PDB file of C-alpha atoms in Angstrom:
ATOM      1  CA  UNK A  10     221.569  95.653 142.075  1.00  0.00           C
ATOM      2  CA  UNK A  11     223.676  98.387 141.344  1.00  0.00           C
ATOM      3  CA  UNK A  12     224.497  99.817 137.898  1.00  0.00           C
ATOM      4  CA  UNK A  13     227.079  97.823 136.570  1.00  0.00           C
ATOM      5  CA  UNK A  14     225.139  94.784 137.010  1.00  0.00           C
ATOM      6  CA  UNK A  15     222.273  96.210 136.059  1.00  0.00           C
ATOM      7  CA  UNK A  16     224.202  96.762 132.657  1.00  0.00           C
ATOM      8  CA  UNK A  17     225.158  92.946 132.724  1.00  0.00           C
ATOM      9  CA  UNK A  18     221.948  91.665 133.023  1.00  0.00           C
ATOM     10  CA  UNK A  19     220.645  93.839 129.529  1.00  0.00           C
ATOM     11  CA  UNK A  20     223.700  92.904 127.828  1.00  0.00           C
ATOM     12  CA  UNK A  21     222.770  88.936 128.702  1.00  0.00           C
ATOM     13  CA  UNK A  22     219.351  89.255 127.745  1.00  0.00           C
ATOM     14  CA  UNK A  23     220.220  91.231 124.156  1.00  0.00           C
ATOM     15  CA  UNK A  24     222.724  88.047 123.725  1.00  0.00           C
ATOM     16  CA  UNK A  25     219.879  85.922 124.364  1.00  0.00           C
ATOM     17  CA  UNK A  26     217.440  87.596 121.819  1.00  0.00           C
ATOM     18  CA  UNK A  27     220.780  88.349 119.132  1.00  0.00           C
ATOM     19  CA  UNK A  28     222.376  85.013 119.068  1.00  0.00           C
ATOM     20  CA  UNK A  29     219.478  82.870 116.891  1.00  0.00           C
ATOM     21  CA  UNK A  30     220.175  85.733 114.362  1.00  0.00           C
ATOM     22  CA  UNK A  31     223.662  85.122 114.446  1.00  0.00           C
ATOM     23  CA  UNK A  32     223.560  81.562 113.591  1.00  0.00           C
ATOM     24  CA  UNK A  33     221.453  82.514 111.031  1.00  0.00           C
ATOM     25  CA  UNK A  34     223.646  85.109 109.534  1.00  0.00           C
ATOM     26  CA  UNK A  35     226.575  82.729 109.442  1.00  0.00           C
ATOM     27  CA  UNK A  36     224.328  80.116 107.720  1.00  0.00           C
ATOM     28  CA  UNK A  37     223.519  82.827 104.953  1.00  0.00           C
ATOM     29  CA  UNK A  38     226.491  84.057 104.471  1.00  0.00           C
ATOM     30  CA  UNK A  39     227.974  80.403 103.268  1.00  0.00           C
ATOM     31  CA  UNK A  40     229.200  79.480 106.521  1.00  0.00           C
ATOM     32  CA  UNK A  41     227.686  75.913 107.292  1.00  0.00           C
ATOM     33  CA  UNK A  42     225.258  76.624 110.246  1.00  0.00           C
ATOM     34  CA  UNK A  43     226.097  72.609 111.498  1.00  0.00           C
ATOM     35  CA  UNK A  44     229.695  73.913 111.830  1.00  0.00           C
ATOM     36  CA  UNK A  45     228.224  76.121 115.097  1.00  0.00           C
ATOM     37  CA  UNK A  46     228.941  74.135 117.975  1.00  0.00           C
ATOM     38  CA  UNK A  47     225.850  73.352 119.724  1.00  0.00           C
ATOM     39  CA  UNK A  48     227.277  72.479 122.777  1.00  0.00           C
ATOM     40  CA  UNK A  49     228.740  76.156 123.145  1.00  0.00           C
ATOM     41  CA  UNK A  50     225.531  77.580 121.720  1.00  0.00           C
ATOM     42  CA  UNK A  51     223.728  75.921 124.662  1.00  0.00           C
ATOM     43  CA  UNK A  52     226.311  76.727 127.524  1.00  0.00           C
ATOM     44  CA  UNK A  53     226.395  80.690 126.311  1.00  0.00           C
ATOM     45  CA  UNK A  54     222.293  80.224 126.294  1.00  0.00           C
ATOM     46  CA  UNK A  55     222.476  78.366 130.076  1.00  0.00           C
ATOM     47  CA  UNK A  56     225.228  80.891 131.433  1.00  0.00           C
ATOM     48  CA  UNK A  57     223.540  84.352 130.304  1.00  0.00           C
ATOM     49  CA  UNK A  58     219.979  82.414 131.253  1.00  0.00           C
ATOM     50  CA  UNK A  59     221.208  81.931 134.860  1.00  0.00           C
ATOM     51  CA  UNK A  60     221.390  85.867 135.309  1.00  0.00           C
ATOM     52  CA  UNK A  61     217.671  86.002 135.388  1.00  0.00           C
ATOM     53  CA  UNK A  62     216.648  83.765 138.140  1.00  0.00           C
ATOM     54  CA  UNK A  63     216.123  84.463 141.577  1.00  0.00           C
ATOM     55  CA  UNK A  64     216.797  81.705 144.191  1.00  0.00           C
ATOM     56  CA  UNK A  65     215.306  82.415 147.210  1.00  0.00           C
ATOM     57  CA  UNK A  66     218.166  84.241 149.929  1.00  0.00           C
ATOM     58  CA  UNK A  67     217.991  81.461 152.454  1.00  0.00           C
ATOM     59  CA  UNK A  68     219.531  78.941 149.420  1.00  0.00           C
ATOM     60  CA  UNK A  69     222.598  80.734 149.629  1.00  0.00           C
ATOM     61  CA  UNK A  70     222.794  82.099 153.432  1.00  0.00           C
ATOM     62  CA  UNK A  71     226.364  79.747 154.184  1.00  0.00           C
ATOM     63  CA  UNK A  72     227.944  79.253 150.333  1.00  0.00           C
ATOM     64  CA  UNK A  73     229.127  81.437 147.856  1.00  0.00           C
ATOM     65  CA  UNK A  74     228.897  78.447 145.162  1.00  0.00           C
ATOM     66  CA  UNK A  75     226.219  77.505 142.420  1.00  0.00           C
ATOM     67  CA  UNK A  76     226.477  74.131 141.927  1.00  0.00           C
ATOM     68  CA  UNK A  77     225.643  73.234 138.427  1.00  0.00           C
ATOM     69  CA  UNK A  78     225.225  69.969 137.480  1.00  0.00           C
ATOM     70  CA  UNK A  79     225.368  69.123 133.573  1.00  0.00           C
ATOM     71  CA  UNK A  80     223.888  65.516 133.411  1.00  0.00           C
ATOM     72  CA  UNK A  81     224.108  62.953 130.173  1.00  0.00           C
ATOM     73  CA  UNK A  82     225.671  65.626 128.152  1.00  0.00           C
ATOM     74  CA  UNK A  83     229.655  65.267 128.053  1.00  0.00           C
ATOM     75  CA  UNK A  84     229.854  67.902 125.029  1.00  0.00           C
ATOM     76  CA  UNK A  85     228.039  70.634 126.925  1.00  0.00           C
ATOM     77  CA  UNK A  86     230.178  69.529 130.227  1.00  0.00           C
ATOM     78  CA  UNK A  87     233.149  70.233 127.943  1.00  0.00           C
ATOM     79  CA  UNK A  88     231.497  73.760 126.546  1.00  0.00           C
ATOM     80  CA  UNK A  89     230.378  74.712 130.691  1.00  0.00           C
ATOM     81  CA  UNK A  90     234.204  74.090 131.794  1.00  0.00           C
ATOM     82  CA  UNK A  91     235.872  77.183 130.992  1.00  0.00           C
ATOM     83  CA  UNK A  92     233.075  79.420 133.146  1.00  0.00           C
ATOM     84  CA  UNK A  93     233.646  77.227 136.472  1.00  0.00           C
ATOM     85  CA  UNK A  94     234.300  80.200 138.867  1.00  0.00           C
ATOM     86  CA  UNK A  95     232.721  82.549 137.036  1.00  0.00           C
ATOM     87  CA  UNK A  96     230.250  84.566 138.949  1.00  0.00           C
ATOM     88  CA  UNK A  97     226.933  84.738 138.823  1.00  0.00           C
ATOM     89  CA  UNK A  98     224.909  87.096 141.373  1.00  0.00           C
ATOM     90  CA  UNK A  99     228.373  87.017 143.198  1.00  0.00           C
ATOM     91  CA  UNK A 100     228.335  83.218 143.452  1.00  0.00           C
ATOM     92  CA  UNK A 101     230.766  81.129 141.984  1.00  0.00           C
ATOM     93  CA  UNK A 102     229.993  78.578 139.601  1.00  0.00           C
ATOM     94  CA  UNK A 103     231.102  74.988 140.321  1.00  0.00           C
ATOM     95  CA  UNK A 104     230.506  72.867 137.363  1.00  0.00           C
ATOM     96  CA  UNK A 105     229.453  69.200 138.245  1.00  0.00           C
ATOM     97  CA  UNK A 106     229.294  66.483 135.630  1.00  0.00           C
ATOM     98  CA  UNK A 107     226.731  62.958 136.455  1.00  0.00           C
ATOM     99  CA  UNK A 108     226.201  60.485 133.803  1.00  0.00           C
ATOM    100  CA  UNK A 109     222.857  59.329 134.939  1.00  0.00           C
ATOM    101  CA  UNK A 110     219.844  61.257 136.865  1.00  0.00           C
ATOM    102  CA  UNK A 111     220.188  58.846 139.683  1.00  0.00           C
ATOM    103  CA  UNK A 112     223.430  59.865 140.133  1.00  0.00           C
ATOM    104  CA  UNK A 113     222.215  63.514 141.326  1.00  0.00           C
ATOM    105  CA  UNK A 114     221.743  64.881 144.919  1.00  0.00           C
ATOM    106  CA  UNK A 115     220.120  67.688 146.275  1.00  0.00           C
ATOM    107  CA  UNK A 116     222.530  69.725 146.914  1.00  0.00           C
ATOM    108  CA  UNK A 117     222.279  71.073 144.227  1.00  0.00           C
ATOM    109  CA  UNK A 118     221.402  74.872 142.176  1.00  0.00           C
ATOM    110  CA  UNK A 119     220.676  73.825 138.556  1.00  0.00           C
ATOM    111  CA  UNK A 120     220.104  70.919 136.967  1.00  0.00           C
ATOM    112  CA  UNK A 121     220.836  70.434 133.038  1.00  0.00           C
ATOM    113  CA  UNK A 122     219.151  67.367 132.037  1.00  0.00           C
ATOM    114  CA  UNK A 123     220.871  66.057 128.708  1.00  0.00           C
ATOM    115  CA  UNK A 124     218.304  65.149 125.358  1.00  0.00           C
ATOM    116  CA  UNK A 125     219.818  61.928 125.465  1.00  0.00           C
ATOM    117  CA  UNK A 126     219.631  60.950 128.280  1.00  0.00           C
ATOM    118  CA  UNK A 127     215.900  60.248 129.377  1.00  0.00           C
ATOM    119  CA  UNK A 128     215.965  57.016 131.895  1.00  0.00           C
ATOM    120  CA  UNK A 129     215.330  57.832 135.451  1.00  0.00           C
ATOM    121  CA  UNK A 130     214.482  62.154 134.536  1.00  0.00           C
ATOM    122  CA  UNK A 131     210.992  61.157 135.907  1.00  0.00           C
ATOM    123  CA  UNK A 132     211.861  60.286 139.194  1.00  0.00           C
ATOM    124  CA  UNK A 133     214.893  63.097 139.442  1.00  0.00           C
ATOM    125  CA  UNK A 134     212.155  65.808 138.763  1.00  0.00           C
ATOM    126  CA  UNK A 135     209.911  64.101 141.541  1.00  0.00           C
ATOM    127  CA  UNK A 136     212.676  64.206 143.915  1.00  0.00           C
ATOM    128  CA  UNK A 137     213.462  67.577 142.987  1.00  0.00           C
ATOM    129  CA  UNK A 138     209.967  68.926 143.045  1.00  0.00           C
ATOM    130  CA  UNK A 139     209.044  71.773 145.129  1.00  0.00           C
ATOM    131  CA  UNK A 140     213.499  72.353 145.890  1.00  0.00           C
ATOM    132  CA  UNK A 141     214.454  75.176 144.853  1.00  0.00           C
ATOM    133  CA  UNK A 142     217.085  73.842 142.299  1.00  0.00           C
ATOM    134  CA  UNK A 143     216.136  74.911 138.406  1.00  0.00           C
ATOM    135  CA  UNK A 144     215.970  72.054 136.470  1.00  0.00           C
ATOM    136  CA  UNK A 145     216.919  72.565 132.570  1.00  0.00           C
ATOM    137  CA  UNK A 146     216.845  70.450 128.921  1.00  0.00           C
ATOM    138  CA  UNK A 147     217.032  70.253 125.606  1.00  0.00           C
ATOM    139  CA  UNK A 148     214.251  67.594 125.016  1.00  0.00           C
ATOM    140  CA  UNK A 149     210.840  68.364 124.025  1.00  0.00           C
ATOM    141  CA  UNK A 150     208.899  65.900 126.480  1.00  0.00           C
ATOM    142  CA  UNK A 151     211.100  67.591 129.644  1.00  0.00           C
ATOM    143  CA  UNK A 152     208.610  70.003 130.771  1.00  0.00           C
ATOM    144  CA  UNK A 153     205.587  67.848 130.777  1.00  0.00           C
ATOM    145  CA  UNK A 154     207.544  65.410 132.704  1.00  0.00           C
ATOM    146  CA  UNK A 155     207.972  68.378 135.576  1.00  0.00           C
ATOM    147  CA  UNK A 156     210.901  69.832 134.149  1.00  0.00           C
ATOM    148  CA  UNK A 157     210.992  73.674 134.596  1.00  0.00           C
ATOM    149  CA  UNK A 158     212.984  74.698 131.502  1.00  0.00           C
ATOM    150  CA  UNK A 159     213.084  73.873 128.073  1.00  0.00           C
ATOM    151  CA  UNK A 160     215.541  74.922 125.592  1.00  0.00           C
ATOM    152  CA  UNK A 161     214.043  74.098 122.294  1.00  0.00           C
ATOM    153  CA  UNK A 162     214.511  73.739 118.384  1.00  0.00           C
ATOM    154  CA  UNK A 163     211.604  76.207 116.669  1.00  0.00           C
ATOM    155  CA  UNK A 164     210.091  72.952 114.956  1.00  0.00           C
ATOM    156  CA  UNK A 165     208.579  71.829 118.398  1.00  0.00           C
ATOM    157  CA  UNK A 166     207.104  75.053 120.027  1.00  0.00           C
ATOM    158  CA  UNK A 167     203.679  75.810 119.295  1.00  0.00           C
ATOM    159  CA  UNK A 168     202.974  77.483 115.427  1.00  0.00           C
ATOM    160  CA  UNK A 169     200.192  80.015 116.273  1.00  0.00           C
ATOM    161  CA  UNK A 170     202.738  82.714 118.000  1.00  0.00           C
ATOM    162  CA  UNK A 171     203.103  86.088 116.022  1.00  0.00           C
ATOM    163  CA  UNK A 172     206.966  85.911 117.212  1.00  0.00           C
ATOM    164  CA  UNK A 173     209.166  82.295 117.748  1.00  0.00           C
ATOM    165  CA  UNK A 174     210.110  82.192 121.394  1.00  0.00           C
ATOM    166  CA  UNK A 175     213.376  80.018 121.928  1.00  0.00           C
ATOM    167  CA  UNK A 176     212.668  79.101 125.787  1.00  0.00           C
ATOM    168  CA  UNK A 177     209.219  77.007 127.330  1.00  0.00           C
ATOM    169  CA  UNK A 178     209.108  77.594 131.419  1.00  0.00           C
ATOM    170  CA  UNK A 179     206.822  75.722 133.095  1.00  0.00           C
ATOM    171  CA  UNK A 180     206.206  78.432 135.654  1.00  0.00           C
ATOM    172  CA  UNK A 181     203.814  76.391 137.989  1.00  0.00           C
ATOM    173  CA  UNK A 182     206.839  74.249 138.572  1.00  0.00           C
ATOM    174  CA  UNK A 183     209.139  77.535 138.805  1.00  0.00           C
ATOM    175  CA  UNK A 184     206.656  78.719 141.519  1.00  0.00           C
ATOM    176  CA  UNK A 185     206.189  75.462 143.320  1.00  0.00           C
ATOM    177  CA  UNK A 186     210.276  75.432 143.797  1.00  0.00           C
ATOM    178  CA  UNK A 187     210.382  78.950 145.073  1.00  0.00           C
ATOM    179  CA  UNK A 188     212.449  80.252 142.385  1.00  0.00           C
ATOM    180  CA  UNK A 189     211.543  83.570 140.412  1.00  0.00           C
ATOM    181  CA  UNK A 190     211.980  84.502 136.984  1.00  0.00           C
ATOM    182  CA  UNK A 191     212.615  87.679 135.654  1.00  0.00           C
ATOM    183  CA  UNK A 192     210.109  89.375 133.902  1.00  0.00           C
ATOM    184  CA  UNK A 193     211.919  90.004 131.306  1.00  0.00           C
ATOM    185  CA  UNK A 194     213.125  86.975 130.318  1.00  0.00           C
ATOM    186  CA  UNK A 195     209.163  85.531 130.727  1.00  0.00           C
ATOM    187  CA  UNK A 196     207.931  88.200 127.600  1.00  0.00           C
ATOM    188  CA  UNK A 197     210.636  86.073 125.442  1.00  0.00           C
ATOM    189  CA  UNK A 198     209.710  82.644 126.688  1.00  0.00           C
ATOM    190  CA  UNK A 199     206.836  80.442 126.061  1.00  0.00           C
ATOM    191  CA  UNK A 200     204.938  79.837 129.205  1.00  0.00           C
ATOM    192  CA  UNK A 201     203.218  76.709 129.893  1.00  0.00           C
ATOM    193  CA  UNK A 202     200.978  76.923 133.542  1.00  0.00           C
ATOM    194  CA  UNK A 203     199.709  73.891 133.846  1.00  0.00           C
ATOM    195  CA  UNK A 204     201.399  70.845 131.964  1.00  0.00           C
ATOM    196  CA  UNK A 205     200.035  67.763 131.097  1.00  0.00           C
ATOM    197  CA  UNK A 206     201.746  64.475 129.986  1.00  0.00           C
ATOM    198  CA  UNK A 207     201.742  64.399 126.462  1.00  0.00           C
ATOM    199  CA  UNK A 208     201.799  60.720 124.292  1.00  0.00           C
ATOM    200  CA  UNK A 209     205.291  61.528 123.871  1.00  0.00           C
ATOM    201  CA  UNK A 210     206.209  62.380 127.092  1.00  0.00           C
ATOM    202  CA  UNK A 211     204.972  58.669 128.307  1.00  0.00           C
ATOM    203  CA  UNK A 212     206.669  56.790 125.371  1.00  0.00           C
ATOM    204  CA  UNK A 213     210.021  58.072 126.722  1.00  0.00           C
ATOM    205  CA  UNK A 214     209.639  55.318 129.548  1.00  0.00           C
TER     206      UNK A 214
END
């Protein structure tokens, strides 16, 4: 990595760690903190999030595309357009919308799972298990369902940390896929090594 992207990858991960405090200043300055899009909240979060995974070299050995696939979620399909063919790690982005998880192959990099749309998530993440594709959501039960990434409200992650971390990785997943995670971006995420299927994870089928 040389320097310049050296200096992309800190800028990403400040924006990462900056933009909950943005929100919030906007909310207490009188701006109406609903009036945020979340859609483009959630596509700056996925974008600058992608810069800290590692896909193993063989995943990329005959294409210079990553093939994300934004599933169930139309408004964050919407938000993703405008950074198709941006690069990432020198791969291009190709940004791939599926209305249902069944509709979903493998040839695929990363996997956004939408919060409303649960049916069939189960048997995606089965199929996808141990592929090294990163699979990502917005709904709390994702992760103990196999998902590897959750991006969460504060409400739902655990109360008992000294400082609110806005990701959960499920890293046993992460390492079962082949996939690495910067270090960096594990000291602001909650990790979870070993999940287990919660009540509310089974009421979602």
């Amino acid at each position: 990595m040389n320097k310049a992207q050296r200096n992309i990858v800190k800028f990403s991960l400040c924006l990462i760690l900056i933009l909950p405090w943005i929100i919030v200043s906007r909310a207490s300055s009188g701006h109406d903190p609903q009036n945020v899009p979340q859609n483009k909240i959630t596509a700056l979060y996925l974008y600058n999030f992608l810069l800290f995974v590692d896909w193993p070299e063989k995943v990329f050995s005959n294409s210079k595309i990553m093939r994300v696939v934004i599933c169930g979620d139309p408004p964050l399909n919407e938000a993703m357009k405008p950074m198709s063919g941006k690069k990432i790690k020198g791969k291009a982005l190709s940004i791939v919308y599926k209305a249902r998880p069944d509709e979903i192959r493998d040839a695929s990099h990363v996997v956004f799972v939408g919060n409303g749309d649960l049916e069939g998530v189960r048997e995606l993440l089965g199929k996808l298990s141990g592929k090294p594709v990163l699979t990502i959501s917005d709904n709390a039960a994702f992760i103990d369902l196999g998902g590897m990434v959750l991006f969460n409200v504060p409400d739902v992650l655990p109360e008992n940390n000294e400082e609110r971390k806005r990701f959960a990785i499920n890293l046993q997943a992460v390492r079962k896929s082949g996939l690495e995670i910067r270090s960096r971006l594990l000291r602001i995420s909650h990790i979870i090594d070993n999940p287990r299927p919660t009540e509310k994870s089974r009421k979602c089928y």
